[in-house]
PDB file of C-alpha atoms and ligand atoms in Angstrom:
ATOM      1  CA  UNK V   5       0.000   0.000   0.000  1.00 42.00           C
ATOM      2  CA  UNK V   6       1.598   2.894  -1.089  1.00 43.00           C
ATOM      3  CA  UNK V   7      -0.456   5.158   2.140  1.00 44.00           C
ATOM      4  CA  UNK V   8       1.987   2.775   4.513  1.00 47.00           C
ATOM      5  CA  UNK V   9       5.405   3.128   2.679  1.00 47.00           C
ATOM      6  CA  UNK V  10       4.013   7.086   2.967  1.00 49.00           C
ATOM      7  CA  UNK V  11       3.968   6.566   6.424  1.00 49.00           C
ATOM      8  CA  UNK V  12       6.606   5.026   7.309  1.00 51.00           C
ATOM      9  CA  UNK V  13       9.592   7.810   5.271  1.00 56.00           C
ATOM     10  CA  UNK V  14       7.384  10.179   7.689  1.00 85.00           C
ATOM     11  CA  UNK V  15       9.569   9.046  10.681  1.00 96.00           C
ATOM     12  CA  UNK V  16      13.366   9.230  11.113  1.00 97.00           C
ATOM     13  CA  UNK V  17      12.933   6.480  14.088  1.00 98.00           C
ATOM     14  CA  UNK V  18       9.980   3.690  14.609  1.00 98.00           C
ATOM     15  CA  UNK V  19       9.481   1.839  17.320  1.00 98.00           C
ATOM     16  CA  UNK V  20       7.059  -1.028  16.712  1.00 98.00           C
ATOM     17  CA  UNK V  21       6.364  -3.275  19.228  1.00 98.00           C
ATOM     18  CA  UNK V  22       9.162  -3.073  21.017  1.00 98.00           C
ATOM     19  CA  UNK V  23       9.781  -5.344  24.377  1.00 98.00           C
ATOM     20  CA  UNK V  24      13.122  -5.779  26.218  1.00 98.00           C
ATOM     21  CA  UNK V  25      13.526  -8.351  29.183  1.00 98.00           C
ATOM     22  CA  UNK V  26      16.253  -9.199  31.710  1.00 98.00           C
ATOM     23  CA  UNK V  27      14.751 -11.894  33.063  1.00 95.00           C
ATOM     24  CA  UNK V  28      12.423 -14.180  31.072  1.00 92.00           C
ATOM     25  CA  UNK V  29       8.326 -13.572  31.147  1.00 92.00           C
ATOM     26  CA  UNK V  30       8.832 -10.293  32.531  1.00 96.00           C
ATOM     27  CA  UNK V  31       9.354  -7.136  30.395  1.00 98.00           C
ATOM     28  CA  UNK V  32      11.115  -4.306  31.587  1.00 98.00           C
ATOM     29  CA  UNK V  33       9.778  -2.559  28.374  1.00 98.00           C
ATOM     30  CA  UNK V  34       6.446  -3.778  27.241  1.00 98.00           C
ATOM     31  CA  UNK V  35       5.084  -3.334  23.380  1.00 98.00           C
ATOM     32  CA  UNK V  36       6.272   0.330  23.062  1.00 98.00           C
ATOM     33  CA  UNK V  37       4.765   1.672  19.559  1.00 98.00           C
ATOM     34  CA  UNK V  38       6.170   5.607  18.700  1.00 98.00           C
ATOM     35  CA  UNK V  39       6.979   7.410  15.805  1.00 98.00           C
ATOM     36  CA  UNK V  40       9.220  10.034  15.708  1.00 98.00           C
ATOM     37  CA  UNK V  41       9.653  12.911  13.106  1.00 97.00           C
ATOM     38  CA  UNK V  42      13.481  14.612  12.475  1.00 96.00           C
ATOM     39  CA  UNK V  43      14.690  17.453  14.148  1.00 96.00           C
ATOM     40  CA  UNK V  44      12.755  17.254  17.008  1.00 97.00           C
ATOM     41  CA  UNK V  45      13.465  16.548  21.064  1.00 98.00           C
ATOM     42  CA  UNK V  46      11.103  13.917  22.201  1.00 98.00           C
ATOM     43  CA  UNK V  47      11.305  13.496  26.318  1.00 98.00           C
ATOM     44  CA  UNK V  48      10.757  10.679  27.666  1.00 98.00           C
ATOM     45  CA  UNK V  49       9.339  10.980  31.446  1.00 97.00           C
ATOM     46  CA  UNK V  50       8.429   8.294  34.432  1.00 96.00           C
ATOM     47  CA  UNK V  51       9.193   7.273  37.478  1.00 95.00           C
ATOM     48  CA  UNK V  52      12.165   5.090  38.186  1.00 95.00           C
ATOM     49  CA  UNK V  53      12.546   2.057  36.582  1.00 96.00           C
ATOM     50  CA  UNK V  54      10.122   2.403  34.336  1.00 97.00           C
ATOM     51  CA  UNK V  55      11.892   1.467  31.621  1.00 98.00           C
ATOM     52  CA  UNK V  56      13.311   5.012  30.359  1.00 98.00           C
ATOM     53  CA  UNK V  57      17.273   3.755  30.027  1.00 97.00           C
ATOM     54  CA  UNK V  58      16.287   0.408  29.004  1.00 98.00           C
ATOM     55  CA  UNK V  59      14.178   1.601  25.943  1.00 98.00           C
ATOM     56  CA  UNK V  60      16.776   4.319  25.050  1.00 98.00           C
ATOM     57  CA  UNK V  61      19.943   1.008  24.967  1.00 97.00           C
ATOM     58  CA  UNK V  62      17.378  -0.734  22.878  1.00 98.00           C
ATOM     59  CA  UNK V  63      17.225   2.012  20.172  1.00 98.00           C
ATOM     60  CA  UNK V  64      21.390   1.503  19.798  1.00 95.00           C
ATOM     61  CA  UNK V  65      21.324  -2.211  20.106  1.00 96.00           C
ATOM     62  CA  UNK V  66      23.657  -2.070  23.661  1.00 94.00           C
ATOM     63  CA  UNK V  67      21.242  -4.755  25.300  1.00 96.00           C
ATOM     64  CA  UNK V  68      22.782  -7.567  22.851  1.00 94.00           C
ATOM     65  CA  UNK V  69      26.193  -6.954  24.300  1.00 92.00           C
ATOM     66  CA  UNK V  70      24.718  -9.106  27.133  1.00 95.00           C
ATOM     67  CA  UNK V  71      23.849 -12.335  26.431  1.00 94.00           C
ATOM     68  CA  UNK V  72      20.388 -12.404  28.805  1.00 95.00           C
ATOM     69  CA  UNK V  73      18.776  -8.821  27.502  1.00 98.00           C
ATOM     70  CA  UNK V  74      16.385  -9.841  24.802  1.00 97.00           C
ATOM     71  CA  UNK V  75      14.734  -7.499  22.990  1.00 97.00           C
ATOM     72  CA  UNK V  76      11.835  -7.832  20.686  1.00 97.00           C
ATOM     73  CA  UNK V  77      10.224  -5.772  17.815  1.00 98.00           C
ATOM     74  CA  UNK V  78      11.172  -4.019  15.512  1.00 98.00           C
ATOM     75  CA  UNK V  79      13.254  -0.458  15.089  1.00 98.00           C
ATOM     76  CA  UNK V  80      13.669   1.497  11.953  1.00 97.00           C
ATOM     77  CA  UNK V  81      16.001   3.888  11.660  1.00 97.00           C
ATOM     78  CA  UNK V  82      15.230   5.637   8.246  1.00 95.00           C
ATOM     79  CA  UNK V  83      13.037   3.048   7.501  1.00 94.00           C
ATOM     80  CA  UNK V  84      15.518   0.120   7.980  1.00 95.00           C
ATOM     81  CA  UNK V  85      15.435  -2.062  10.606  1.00 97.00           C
ATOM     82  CA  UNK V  86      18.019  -1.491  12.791  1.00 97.00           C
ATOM     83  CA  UNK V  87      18.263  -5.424  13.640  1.00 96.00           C
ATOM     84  CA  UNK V  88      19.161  -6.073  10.210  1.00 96.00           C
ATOM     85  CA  UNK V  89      22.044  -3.288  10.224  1.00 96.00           C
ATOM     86  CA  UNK V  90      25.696  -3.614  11.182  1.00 95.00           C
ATOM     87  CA  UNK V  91      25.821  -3.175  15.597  1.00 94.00           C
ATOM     88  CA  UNK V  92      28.275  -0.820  15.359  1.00 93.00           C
ATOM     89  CA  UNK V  93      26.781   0.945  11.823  1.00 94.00           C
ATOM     90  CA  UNK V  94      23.690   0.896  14.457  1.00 96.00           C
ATOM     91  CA  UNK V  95      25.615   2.733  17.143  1.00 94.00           C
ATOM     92  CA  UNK V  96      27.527   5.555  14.899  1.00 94.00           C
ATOM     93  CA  UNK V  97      24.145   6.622  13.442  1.00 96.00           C
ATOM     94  CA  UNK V  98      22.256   6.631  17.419  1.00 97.00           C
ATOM     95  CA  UNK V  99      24.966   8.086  19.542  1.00 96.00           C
ATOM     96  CA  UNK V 100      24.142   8.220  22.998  1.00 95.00           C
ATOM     97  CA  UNK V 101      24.978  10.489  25.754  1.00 95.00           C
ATOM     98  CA  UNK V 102      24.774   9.252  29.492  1.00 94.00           C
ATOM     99  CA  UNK V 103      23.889  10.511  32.705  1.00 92.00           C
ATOM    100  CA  UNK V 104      28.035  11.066  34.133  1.00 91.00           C
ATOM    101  CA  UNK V 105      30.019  12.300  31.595  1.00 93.00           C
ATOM    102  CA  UNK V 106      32.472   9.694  30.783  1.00 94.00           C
ATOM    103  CA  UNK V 107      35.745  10.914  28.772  1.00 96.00           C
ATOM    104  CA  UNK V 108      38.098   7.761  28.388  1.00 96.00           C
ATOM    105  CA  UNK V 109      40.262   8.690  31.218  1.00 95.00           C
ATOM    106  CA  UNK V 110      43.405   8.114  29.592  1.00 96.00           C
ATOM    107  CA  UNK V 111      42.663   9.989  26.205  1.00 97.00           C
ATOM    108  CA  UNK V 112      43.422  13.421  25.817  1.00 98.00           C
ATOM    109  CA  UNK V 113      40.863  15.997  24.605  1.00 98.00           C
ATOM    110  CA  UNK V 114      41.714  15.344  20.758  1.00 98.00           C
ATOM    111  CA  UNK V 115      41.744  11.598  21.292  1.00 97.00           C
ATOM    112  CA  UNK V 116      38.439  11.221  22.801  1.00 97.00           C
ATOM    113  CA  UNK V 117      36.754  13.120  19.978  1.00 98.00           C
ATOM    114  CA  UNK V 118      37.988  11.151  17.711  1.00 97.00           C
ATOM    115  CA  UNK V 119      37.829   7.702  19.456  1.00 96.00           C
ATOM    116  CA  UNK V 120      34.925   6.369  17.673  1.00 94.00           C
ATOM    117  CA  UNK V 121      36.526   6.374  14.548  1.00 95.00           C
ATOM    118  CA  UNK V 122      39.284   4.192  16.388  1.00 92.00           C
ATOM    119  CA  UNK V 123      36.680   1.902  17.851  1.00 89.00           C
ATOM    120  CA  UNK V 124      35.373   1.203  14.588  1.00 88.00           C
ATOM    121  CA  UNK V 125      38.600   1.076  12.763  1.00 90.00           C
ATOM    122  CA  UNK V 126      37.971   3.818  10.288  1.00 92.00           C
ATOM    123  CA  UNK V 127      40.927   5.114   8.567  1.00 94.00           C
ATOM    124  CA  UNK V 128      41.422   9.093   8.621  1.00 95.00           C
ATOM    125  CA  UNK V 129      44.314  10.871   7.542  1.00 97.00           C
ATOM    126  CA  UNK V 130      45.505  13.680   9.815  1.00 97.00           C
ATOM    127  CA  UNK V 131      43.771  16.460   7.632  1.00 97.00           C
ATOM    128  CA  UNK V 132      40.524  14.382   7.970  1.00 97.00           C
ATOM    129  CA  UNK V 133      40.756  13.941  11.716  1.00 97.00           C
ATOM    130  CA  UNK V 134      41.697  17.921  12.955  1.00 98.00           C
ATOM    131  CA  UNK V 135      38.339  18.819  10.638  1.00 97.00           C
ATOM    132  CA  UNK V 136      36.484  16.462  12.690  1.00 97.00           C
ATOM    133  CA  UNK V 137      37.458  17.396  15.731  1.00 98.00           C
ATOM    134  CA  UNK V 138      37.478  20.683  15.572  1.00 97.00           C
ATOM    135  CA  UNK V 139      33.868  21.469  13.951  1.00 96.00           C
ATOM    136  CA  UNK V 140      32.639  18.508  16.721  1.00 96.00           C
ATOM    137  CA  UNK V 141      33.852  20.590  19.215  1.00 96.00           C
ATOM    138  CA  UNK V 142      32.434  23.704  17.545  1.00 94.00           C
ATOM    139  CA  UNK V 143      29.114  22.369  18.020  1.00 92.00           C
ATOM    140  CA  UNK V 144      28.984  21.843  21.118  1.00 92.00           C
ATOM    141  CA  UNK V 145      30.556  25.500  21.344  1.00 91.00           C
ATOM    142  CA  UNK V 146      33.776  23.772  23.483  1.00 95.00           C
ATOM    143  CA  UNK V 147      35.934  24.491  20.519  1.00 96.00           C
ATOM    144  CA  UNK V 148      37.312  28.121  21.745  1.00 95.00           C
ATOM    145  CA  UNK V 149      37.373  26.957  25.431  1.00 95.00           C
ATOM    146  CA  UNK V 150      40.191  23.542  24.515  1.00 96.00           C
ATOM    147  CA  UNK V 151      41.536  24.444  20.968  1.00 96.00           C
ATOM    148  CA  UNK V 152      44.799  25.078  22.790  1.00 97.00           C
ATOM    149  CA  UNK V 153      44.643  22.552  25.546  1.00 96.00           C
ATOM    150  CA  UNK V 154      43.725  19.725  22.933  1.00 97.00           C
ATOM    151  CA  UNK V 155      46.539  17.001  24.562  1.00 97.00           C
ATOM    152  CA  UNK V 156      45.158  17.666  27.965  1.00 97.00           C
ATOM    153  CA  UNK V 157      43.295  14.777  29.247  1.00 96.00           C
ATOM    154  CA  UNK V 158      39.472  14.496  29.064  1.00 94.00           C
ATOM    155  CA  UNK V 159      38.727  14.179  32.858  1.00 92.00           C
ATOM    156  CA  UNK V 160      41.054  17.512  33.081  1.00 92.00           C
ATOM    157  CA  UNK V 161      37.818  19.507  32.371  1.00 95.00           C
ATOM    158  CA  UNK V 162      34.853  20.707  34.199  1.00 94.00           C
ATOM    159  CA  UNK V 163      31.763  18.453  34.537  1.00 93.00           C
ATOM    160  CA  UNK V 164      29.546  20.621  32.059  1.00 93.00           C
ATOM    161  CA  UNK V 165      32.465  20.910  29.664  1.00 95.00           C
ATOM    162  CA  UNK V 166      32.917  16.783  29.730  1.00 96.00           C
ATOM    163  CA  UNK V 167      29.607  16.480  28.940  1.00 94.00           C
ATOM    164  CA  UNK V 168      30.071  18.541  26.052  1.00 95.00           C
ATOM    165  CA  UNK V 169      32.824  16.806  24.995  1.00 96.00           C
ATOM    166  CA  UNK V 170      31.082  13.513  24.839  1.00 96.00           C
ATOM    167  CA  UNK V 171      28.101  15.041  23.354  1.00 96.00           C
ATOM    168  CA  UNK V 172      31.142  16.329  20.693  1.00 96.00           C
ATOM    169  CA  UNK V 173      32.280  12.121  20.421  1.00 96.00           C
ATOM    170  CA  UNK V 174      28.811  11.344  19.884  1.00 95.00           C
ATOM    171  CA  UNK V 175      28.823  14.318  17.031  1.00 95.00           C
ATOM    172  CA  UNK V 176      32.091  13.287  15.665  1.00 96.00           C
ATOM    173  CA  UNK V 177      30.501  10.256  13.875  1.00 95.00           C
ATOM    174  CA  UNK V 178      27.654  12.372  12.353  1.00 94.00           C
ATOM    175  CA  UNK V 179      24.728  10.132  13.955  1.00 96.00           C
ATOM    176  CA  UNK V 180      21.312  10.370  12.754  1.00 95.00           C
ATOM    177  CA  UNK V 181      19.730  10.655  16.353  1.00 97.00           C
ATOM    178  CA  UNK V 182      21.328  11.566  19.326  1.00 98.00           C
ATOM    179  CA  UNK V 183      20.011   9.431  22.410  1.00 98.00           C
ATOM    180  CA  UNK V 184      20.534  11.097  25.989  1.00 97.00           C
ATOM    181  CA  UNK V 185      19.715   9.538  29.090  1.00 97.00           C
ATOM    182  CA  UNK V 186      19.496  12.500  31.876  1.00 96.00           C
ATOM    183  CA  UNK V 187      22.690  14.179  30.397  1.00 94.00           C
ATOM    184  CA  UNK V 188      22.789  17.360  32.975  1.00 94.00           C
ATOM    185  CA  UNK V 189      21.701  15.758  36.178  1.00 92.00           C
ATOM    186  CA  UNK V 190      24.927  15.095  37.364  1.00 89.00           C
ATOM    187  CA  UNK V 191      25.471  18.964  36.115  1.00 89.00           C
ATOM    188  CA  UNK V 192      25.250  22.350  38.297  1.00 91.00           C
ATOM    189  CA  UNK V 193      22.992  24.947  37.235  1.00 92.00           C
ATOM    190  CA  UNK V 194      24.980  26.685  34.532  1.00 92.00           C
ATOM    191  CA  UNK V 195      26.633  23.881  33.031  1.00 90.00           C
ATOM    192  CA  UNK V 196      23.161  22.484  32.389  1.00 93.00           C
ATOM    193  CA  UNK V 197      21.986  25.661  30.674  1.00 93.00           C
ATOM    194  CA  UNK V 198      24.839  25.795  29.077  1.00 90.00           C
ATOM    195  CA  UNK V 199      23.878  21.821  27.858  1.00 92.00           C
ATOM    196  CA  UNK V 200      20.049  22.945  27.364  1.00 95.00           C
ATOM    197  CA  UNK V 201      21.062  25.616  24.959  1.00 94.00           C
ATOM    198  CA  UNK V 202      23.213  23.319  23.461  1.00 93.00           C
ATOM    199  CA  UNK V 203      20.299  20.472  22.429  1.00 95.00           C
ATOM    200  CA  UNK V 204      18.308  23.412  21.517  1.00 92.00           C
ATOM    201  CA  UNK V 205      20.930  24.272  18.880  1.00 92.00           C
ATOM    202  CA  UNK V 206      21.616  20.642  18.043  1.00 93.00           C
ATOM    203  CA  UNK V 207      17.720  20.394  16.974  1.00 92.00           C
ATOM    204  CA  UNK V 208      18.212  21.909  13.954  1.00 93.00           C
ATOM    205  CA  UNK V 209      20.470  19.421  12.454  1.00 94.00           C
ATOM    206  CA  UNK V 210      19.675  16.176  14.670  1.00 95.00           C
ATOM    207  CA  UNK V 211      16.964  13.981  15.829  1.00 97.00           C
ATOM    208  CA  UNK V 212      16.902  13.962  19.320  1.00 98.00           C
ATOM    209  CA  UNK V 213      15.287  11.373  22.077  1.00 98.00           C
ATOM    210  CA  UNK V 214      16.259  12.635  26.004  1.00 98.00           C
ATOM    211  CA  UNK V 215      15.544  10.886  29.560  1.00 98.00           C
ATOM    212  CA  UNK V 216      14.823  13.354  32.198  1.00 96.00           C
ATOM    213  CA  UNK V 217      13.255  13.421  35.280  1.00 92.00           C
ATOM    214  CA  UNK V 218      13.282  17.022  35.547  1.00 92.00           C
ATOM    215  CA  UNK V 219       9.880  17.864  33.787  1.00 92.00           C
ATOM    216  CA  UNK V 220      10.815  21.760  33.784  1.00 93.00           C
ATOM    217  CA  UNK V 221      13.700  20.845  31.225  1.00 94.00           C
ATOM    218  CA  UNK V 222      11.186  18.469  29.069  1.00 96.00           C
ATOM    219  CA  UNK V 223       8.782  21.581  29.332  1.00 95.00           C
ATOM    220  CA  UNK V 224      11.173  23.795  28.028  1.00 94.00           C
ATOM    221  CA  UNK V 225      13.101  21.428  25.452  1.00 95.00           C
ATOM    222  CA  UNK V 226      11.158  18.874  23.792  1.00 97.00           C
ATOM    223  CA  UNK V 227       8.491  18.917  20.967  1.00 97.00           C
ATOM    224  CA  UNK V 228       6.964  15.909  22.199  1.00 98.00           C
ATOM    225  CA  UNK V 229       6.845  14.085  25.610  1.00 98.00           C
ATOM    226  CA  UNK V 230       6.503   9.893  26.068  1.00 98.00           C
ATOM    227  CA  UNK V 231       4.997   9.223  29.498  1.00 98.00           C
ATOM    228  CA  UNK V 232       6.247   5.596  30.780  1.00 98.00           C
ATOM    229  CA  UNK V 233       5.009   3.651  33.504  1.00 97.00           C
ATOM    230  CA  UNK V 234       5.988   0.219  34.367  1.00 97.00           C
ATOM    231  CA  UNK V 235       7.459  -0.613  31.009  1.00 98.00           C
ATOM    232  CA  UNK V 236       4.973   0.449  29.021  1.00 98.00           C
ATOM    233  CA  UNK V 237       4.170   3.627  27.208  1.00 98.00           C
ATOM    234  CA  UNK V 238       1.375   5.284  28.600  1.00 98.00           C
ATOM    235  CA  UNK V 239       0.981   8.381  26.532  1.00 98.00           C
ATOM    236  CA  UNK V 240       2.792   9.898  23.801  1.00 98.00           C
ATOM    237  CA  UNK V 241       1.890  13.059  22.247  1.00 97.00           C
ATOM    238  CA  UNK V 242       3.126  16.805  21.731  1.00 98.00           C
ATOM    239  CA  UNK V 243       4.806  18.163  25.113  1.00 98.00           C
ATOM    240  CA  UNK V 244       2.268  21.212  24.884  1.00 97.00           C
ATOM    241  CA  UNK V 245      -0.775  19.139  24.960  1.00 97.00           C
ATOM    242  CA  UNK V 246       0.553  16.506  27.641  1.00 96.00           C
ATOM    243  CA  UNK V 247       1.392  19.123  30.226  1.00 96.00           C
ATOM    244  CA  UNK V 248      -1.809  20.727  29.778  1.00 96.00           C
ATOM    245  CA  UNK V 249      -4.175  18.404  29.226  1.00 96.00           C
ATOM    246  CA  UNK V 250      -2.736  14.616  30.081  1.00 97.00           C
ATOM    247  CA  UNK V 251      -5.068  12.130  28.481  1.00 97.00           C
ATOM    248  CA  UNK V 252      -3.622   9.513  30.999  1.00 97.00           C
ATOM    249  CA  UNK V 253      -5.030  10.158  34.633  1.00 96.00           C
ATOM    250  CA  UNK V 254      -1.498   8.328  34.917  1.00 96.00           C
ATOM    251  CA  UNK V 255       0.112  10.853  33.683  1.00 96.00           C
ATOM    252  CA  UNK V 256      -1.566  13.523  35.234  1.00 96.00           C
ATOM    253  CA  UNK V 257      -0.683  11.999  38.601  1.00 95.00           C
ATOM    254  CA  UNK V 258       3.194  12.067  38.049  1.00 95.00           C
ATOM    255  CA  UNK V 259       3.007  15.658  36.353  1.00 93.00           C
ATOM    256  CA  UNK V 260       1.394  16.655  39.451  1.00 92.00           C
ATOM    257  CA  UNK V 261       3.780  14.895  41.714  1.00 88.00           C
ATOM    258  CA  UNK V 262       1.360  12.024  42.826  1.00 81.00           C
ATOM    259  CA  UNK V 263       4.064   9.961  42.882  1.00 70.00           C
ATOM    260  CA  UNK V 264       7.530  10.651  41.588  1.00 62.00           C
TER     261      UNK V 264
HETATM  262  N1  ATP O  22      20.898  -4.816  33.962  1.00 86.34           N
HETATM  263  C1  ATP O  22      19.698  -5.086  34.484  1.00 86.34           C
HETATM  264  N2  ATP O  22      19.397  -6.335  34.910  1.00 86.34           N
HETATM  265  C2  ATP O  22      18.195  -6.647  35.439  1.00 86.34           C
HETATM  266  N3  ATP O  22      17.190  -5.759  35.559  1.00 86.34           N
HETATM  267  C3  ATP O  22      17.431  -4.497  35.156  1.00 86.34           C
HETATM  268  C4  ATP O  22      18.688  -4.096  34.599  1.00 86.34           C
HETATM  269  N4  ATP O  22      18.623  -2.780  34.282  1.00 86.34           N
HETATM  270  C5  ATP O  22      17.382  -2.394  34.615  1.00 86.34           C
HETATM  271  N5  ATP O  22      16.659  -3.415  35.147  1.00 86.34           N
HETATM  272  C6  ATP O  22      15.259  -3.355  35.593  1.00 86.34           C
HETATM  273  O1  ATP O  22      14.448  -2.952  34.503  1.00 86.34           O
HETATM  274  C7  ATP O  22      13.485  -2.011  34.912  1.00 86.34           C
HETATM  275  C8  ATP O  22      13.643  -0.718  34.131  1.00 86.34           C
HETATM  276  O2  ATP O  22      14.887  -0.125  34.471  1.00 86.34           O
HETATM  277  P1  ATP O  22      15.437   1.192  33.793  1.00 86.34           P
HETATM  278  O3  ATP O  22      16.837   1.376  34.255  1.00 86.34           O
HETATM  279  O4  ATP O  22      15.200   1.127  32.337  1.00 86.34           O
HETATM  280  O5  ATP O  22      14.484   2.308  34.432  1.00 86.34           O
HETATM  281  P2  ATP O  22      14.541   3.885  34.319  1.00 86.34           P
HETATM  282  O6  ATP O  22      13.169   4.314  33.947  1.00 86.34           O
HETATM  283  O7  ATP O  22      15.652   4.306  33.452  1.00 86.34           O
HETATM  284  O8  ATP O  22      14.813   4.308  35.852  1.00 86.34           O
HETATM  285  P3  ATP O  22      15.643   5.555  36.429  1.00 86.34           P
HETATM  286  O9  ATP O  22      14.748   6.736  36.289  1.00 86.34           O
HETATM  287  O10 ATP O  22      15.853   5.179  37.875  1.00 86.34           O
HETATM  288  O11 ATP O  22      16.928   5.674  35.677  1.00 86.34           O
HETATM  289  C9  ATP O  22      13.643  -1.857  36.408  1.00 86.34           C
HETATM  290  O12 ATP O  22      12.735  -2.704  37.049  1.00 86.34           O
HETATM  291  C10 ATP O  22      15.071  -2.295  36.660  1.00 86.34           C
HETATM  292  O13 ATP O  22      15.206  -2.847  37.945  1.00 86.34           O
HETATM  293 MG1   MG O  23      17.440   5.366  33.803  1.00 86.34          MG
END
């Protein structure tokens, strides 16, 4: 049906389906069916353990690096499935971002950048490598703060700036969507501005899915807003519409701090 083929180019990422277990008969994430459009920031919200990380790792295929995760469904990414694709094609194009910043220790600024390219054993000449580097680390606007401290070691920054540098490693291999589970809550204040502004700016050229607990940052960032609750996806709709009118007394309850 050419309606459904339609349908499906309408979505950078589609989940169909999509189940994950640690232990057998129970699902930590439970038939989770979403569609999601380019260039926008979809939230996802719930209480913990819900199922937030664990839906995130499925979208980059980490759960099969462990032998008892099995996860179910389907994903397309740009309308191929993403279980028929390459693992580590799978992980360049959905770059994730986690809650700690987490520079390889031993690298140095330029080095950790870089360091995907490594892990996947692409060959760059040196030309090749400074452009990447420095136009990652111009987007996450870390490139005048480092430019001339680029053999320091990673961990030699500031919290906020290591988050922006990973966010920059995640860049460096031009990923389609750009998954972040809670990247500023281990962040003060201004370094979490500082990576708010950032995913604002980011929108325009990625697709981008973020954990957060803090619903004043999914307020203010995202398009659209997933509410989870015990694995499954309770409600999924434009951010707007679920903070002001919930569909989900569900929900409504954790927007309104029934239970956190
Ligand atoms: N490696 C694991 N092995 C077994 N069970 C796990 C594992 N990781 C998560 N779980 C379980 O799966 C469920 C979902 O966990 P998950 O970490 O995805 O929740 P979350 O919504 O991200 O929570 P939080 O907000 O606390 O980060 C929980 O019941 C959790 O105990
Ligand atoms: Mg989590």
């Amino acid at each position: 049906m050419e309606n459904s083929i339609n349908l499906k180019e309408e979505y950078i990422l589609e989940l169909r389906d999509v189940s994950v277990s640690y232990t057998p008969g129970k699902n930590a994430v439970n038939m989770v069916n979403a569609g999601i459009k380019e260039n926008t920031v979809t939230a996802i919200m719930g209480p913990s353990g819900c199922g937030k990380s664990t839906l995130l790792r499925a979208i980059n295929r980490m759960h099969e690096l462990y032998p008892d995760i099995k996860t179910t469904g389907e994903i397309l990414l740009k309308g191929k499935d993403i279980f028929h694709m390459n693992p580590m094609k799978v992980r360049r194009l959905a770059g994730m971002v986690f809650q700690r910043p987490n520079p390889f220790p031993t690298m140095s600024i330029y080095e950790n950048v870089i360091a995907g390219y490594k892990l996947n054993n692409i060959k760059l000449n040196k030309a090749e490598r400074d452009e990447i580097v420095e136009n990652s680390l111009r987007s996450v606007a870390l490139w005048d703060e480092v430019k001339d401290s680029m053999t320091k070691k990673g961990t030699f920054l500031s919290g906020g700036q290591q988050q922006r540098l990973c966010i920059a490693r995640a860049l460096a291999l031009k990923p389609e969507v750009l998954l972040m589970d809670e990247p500023t809550s281990a962040l003060d204040p201004i370094s979490t501005n500082r990576v708010e502004e950032l995913i604002f700016e980011l929108k325009k050229q990625y697709t981008i899915v973020i954990v957060t607990h803090n619903m004043s940052q999914a307020a203010r960032l995202s398009d659209n807003s997933m509410f989870m609750y015990l694995g499954e996806l309770v409600e999924y709709g434009t951010t707007k519409q679920m903070f002001t009118k919930p569909k989900d007394k569900r929900t409504e309850d954790y927007l309104t701090g029934v239970f956190s």
